Coordinates of C-alpha atoms in Angstrom, one line a residue:
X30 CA 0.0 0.0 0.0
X31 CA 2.0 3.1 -1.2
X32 CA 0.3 5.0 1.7
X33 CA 2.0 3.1 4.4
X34 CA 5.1 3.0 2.6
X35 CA 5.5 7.0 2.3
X36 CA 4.8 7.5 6.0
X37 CA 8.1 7.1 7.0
X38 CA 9.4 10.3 6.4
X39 CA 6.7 11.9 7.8
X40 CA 7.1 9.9 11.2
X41 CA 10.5 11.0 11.4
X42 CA 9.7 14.6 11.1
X43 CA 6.7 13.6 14.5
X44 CA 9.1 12.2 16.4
X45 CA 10.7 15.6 16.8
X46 CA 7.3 17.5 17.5
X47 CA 6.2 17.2 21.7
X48 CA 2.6 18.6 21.3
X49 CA -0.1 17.2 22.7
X50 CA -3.5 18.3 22.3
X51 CA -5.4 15.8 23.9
X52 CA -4.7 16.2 27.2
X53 CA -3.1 13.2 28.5
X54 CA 0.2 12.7 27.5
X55 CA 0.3 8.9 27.4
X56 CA 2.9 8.4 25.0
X57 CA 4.6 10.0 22.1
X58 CA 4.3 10.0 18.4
X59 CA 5.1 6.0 17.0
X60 CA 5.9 5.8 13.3
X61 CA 7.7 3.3 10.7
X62 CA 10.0 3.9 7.6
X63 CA 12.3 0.8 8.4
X64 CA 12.8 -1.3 6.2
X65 CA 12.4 -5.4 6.7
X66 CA 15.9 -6.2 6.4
X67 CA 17.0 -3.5 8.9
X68 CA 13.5 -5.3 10.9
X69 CA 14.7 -8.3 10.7
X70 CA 18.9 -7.7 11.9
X71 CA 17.2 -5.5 14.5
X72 CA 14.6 -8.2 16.2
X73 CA 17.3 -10.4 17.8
X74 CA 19.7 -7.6 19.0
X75 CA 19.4 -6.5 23.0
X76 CA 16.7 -9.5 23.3
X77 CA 16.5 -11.7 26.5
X78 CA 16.1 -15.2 27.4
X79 CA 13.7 -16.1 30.3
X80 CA 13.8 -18.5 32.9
X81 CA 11.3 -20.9 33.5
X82 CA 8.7 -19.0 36.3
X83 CA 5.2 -18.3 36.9
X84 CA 5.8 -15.1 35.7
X85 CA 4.4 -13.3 32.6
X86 CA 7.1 -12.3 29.7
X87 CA 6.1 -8.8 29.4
X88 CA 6.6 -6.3 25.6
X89 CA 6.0 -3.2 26.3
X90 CA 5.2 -1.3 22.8
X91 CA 5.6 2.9 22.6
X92 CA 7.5 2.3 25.6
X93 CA 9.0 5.8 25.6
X94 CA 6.4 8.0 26.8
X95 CA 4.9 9.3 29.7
X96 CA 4.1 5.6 31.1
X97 CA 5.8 3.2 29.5
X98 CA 9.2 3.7 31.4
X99 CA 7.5 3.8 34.6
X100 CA 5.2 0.8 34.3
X101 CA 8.3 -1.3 33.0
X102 CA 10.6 0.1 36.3
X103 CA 7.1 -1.1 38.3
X104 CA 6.8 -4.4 36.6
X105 CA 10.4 -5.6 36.5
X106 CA 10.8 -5.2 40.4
X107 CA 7.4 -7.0 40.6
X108 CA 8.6 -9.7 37.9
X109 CA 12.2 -9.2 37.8
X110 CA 14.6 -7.4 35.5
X111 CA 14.8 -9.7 32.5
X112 CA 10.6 -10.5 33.1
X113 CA 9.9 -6.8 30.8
X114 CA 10.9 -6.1 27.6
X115 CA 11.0 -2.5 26.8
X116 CA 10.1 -1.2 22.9
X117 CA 10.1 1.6 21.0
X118 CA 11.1 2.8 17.5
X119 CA 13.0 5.6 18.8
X120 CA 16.7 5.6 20.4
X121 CA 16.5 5.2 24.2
X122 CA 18.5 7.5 26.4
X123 CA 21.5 5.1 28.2
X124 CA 19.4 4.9 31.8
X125 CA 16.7 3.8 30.3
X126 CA 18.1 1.0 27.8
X127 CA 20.7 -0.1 30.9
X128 CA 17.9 -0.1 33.1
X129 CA 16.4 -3.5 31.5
X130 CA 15.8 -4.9 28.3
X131 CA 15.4 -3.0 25.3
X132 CA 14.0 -3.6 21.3
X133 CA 13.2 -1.9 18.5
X134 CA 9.2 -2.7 17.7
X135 CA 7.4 -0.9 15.2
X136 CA 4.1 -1.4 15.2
X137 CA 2.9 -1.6 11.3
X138 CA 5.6 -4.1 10.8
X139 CA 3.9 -7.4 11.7
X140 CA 6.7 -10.2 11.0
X141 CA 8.8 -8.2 13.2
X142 CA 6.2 -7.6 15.6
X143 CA 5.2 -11.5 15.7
X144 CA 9.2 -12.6 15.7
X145 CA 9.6 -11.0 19.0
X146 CA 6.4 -11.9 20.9
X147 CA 8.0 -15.6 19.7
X148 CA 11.7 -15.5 20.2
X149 CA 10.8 -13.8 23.7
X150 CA 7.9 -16.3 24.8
X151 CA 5.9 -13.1 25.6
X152 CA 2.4 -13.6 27.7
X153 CA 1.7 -10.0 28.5
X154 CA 1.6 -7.1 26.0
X155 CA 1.2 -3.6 26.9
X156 CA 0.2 -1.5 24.0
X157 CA 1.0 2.0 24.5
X158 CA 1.9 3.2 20.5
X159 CA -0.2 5.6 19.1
X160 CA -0.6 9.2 18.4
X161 CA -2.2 11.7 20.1
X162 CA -4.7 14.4 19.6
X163 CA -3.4 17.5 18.0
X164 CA -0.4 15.6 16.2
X165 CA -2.8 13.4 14.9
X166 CA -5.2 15.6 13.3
X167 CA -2.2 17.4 11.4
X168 CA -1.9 14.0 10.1
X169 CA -5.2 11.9 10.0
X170 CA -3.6 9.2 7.8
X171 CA -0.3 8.7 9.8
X172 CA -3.0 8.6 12.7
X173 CA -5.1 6.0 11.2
X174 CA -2.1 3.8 10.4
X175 CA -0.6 3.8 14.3
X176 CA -3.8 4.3 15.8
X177 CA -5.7 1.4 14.0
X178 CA -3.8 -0.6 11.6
X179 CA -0.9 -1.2 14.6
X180 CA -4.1 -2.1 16.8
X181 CA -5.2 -4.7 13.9
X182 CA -1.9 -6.3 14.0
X183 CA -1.8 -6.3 17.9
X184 CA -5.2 -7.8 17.9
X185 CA -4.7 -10.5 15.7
X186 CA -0.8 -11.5 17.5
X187 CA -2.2 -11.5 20.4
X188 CA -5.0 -13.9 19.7
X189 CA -2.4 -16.2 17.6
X190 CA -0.3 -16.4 20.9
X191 CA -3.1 -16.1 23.8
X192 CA -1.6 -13.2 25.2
X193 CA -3.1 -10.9 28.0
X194 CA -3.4 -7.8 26.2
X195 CA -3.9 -4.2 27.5
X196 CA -4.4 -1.3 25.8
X197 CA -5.6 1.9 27.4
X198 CA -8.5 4.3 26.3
X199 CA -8.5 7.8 27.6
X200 CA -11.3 10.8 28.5
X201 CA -10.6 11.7 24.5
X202 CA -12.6 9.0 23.7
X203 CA -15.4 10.5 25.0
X204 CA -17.5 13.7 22.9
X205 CA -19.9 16.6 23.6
X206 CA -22.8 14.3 23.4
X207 CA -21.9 11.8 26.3
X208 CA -22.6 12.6 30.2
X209 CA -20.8 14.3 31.5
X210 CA -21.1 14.2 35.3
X211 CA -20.5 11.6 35.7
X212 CA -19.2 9.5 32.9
X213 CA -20.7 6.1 33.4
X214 CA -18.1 3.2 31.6
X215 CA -21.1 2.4 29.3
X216 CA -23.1 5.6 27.5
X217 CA -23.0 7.5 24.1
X218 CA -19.2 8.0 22.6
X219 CA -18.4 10.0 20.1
X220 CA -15.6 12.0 19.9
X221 CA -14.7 14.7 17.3
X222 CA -10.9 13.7 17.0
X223 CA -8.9 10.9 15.0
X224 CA -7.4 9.7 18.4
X225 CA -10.7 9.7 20.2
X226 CA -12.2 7.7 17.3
X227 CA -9.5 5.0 17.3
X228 CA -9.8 4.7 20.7
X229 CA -13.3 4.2 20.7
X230 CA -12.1 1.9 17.7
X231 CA -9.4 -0.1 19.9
X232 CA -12.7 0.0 22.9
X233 CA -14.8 -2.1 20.8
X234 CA -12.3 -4.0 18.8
X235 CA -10.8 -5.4 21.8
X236 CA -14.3 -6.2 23.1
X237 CA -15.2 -8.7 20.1
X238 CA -12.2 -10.0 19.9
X239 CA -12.4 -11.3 23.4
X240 CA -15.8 -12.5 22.8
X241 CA -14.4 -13.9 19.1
X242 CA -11.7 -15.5 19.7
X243 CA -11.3 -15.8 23.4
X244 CA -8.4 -12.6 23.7
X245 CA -7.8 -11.6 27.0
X246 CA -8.5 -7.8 26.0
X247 CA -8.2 -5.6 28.7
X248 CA -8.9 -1.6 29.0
X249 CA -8.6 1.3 31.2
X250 CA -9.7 4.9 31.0
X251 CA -7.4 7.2 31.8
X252 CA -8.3 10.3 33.2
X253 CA -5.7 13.3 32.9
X254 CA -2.4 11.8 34.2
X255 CA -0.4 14.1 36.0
X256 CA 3.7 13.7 36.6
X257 CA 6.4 15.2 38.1
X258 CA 9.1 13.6 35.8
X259 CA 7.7 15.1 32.5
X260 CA 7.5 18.4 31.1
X261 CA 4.1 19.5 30.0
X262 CA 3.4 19.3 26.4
X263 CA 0.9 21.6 25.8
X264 CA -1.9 19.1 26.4
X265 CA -5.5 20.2 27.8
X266 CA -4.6 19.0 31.4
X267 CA -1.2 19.9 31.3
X268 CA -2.2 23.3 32.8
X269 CA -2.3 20.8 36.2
X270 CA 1.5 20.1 36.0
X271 CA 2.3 23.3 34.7
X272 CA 1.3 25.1 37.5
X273 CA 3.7 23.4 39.5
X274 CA 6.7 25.1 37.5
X275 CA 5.9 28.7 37.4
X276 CA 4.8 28.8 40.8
X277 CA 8.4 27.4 41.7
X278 CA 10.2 29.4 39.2
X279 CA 8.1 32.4 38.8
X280 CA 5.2 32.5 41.7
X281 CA 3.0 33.4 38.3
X282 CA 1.1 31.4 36.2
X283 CA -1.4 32.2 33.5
X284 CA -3.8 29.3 33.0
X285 CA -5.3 28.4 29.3
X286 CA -8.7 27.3 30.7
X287 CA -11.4 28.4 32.5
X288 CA -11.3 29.0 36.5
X289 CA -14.3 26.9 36.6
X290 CA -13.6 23.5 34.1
X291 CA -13.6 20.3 35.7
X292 CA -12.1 17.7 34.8
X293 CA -11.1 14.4 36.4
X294 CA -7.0 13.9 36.5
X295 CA -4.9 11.3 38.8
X296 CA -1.1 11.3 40.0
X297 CA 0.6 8.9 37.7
X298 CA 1.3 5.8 40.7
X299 CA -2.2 5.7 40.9
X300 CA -2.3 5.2 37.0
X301 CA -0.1 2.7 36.9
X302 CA -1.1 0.8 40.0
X303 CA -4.5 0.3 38.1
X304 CA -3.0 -0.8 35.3
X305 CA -0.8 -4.0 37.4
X306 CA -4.0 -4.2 39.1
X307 CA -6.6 -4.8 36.3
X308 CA -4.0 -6.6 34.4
X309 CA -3.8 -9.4 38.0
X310 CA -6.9 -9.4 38.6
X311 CA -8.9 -13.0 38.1
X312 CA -10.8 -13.1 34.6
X313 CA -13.6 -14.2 36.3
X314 CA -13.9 -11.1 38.4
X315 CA -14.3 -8.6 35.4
X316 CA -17.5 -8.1 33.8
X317 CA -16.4 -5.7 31.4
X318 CA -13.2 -5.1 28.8
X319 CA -13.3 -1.1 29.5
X320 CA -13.3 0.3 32.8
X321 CA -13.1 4.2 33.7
X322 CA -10.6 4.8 36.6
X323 CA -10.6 7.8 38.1
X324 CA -9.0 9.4 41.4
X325 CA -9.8 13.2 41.4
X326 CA -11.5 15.8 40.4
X327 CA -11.2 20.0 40.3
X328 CA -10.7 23.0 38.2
X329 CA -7.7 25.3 37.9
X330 CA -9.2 27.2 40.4
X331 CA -9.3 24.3 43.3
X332 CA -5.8 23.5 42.3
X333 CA -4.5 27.1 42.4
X334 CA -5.7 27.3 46.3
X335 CA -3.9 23.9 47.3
X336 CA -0.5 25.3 45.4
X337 CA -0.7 28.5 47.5
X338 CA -0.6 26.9 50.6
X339 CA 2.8 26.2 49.5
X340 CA 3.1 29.0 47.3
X341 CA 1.1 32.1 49.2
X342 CA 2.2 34.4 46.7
X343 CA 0.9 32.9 43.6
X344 CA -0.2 34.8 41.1
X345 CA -3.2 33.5 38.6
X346 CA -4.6 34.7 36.1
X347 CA -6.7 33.4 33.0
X348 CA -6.5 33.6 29.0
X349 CA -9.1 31.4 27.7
X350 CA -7.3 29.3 25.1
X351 CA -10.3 28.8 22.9
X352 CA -9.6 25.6 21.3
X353 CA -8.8 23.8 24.3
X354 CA -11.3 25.0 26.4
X355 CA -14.1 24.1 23.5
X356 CA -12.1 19.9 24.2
X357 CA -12.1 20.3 28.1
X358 CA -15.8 21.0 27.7
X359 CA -16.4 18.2 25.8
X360 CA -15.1 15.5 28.3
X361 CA -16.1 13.9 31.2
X362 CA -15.6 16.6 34.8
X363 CA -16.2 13.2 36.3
X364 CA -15.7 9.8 36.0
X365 CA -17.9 7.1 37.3
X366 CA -15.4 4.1 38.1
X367 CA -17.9 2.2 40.8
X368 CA -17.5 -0.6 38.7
X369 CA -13.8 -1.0 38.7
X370 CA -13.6 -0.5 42.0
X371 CA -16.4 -3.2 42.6
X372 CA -15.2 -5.3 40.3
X373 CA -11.7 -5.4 40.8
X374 CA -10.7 -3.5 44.3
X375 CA -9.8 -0.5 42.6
X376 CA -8.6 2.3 45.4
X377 CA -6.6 5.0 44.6
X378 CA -4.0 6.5 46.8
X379 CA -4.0 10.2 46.1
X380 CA -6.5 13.4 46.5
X381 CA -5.5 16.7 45.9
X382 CA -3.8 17.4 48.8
X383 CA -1.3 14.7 48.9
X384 CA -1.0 15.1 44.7
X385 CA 0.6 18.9 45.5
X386 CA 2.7 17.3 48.6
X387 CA 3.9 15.0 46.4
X388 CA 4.4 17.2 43.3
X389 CA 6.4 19.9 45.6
X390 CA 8.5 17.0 47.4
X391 CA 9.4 16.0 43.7
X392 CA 10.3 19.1 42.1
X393 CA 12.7 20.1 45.7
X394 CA 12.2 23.1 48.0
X395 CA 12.2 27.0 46.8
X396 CA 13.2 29.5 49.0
X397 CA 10.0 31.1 48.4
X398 CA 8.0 27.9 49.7
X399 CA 6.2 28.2 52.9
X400 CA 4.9 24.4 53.3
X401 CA 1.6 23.8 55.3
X402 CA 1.5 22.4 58.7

């Protein structure tokens, strides 16, 4: 398909862009280009062999962004070291690709893709390629090729190989016409963006392959994911980390959205606690694919009057970024999640007020900081 084969380049040119304009920065742009041979030399390089355990064998695809470094650092001291195979199609810096094992995995290559969940013996597949809002809809058929035709060829390998597979779905795949407060897991979908619409795609895809052909498909919801260890990317929710920068830096920050605009975000070892947990839990216990997670909830405005107890001399002020704020109204200000945490044990760990102690404790003390007793 001559389509596939010229995205290369334009993948390449992605990988160098860091917008986000979905709001949760799950991972970053995935793409292809490489050839089979180059594939092929590539699969066998940095690869592991496993010892017999009860363990699952773990690939970890887009493995680069937000997440996908720390849920591989959380599963390999769960499963040990040589238990998680990190992949990407981009270079690793040298922490990361000492920290464990490492492998280039492109997506829209299947051969490649199927060669390493076999030479590996892999049970567990995290699938975290695909690109995001904005940098998806400046490229709708790059989009559609990560997004949905790297699904496909998850889908189908893991179904070949009876793999677990997990594949997260995010508040994006949600639209102006679903509730709203709160989101319920099952209700109307049907979002106005290429990476909302594959993952509504991936939703039901995953859904009827498990009731297909037996897949183990399992989902989560993210809400907004929030992290000290990332730079915001000029996401919808990234105002929430943000924040925690200029008040350090400049005791001023100017927030994009409304003082009032809910929406429902979670400190990222909440987010990927769920995800071990869901991915543990007994088959028999879920009664669902999909399930929302959720931890909090608050506007700018909430979060700008837990940061000046630490900050008192913040200053906030408010230019309405119409674009995003026309996406923040369009998703969920709350997420129902009674089911996960019925179904599975779900708890989260952090509320607002331990998310700032934490975020503060992360980015170190500032002269100017006055902490709360």
């Amino acid at each position: 398909m001559p389509i596939l084969r010229n995205l290369g380049r334009a993948a390449r040119q992605l990988l160098q862009s860091s917008g986000c304009g979905c709001g949760v920065s799950l991972v970053p742009v995935r793409g292809i280009g490489v050839s089979p041979r180059q594939v092929a030399s590539d699969a066998g390089f940095h690869s592991v062999t496993f010892s017999e355990s009860d363990h699952p064998r773990v690939l970890i695809t887009g493995g680069l962004g937000q997440l996908g470094v720390g849920l591989a650092k959380l599963l390999r001291k769960r499963f040990g070291k040589n238990s998680v195979i990190l992949s990407d199609i981009r270079k690793p810096a040298d922490n990361v690709f000492y920290s464990g094992p490492f492998i280039f995995a492109d997506v829209l290559d299947y051969k490649n893709l199927r060669e390493i969940v076999v030479n590996n013996r892999i049970t567990w597949l995290f699938h975290y390629s695909a690109l995001l809002s904005a940098v998806g809809e400046a490229n709708v058929p790059l989009a559609r090729a990560v997004n949905i035709t790297g699904l496909h060829n998850v889908l189908d390998i893991a179904a070949e190989h009876n793999l677990r597979l997990f594949v997260p779905s995010t508040i994006g795949a949600f639209g102006p016409t679903s509730p709203r407060d709160p989101t319920p897991d099952l209700c109307i979908q049907r979002p106005r963006t290429i990476y909302g619409v594959s993952k509504v795609h991936a939703e039901l895809m995953g859904e009827y392959y498990h009731y297909r052909y037996g897949l183990d498909f399992r989902c989560l919801r993210y809400p907004g994911i929030i992290s000290a260890d990332s730079q915001p990317g000029g996401g919808t929710t990234d105002y929430a980390v943000k924040i925690f920068h200029d008040a350090m830096k400049t005791g001023k920050f100017k927030c994009y959205l409304r003082p009032d605009t809910r929406l429902p975000m979670m400190y990222i070892d909440d987010c990927l606690k769920a995800t071990l947990e869901v991915m543990e839990a007994p088959a028999e216990s879920l009664t669902m694919r999909t399930y929302n997670i959720s931890a909090m909830s608050f506007t700018p405005e909430e979060l700008a009057q837990e940061v000046q107890k630490y900050v008192p001399e913040l200053q906030m002020t408010y230019n309405v970024d119409q674009v995003r704020q026309a996406i923040a109204d369009s998703w969920p200000m709350n997420f129902d999640d009674s089911n996960a945490r019925r179904d599975w044990g779900w708890k989260h760990d952090y509320d607002l007020p331990e998310l700032v102690t934490t975020m503060f404790s992360y980015l170190g003390s500032d002269s100017r900081i006055a902490r709360a007793n």
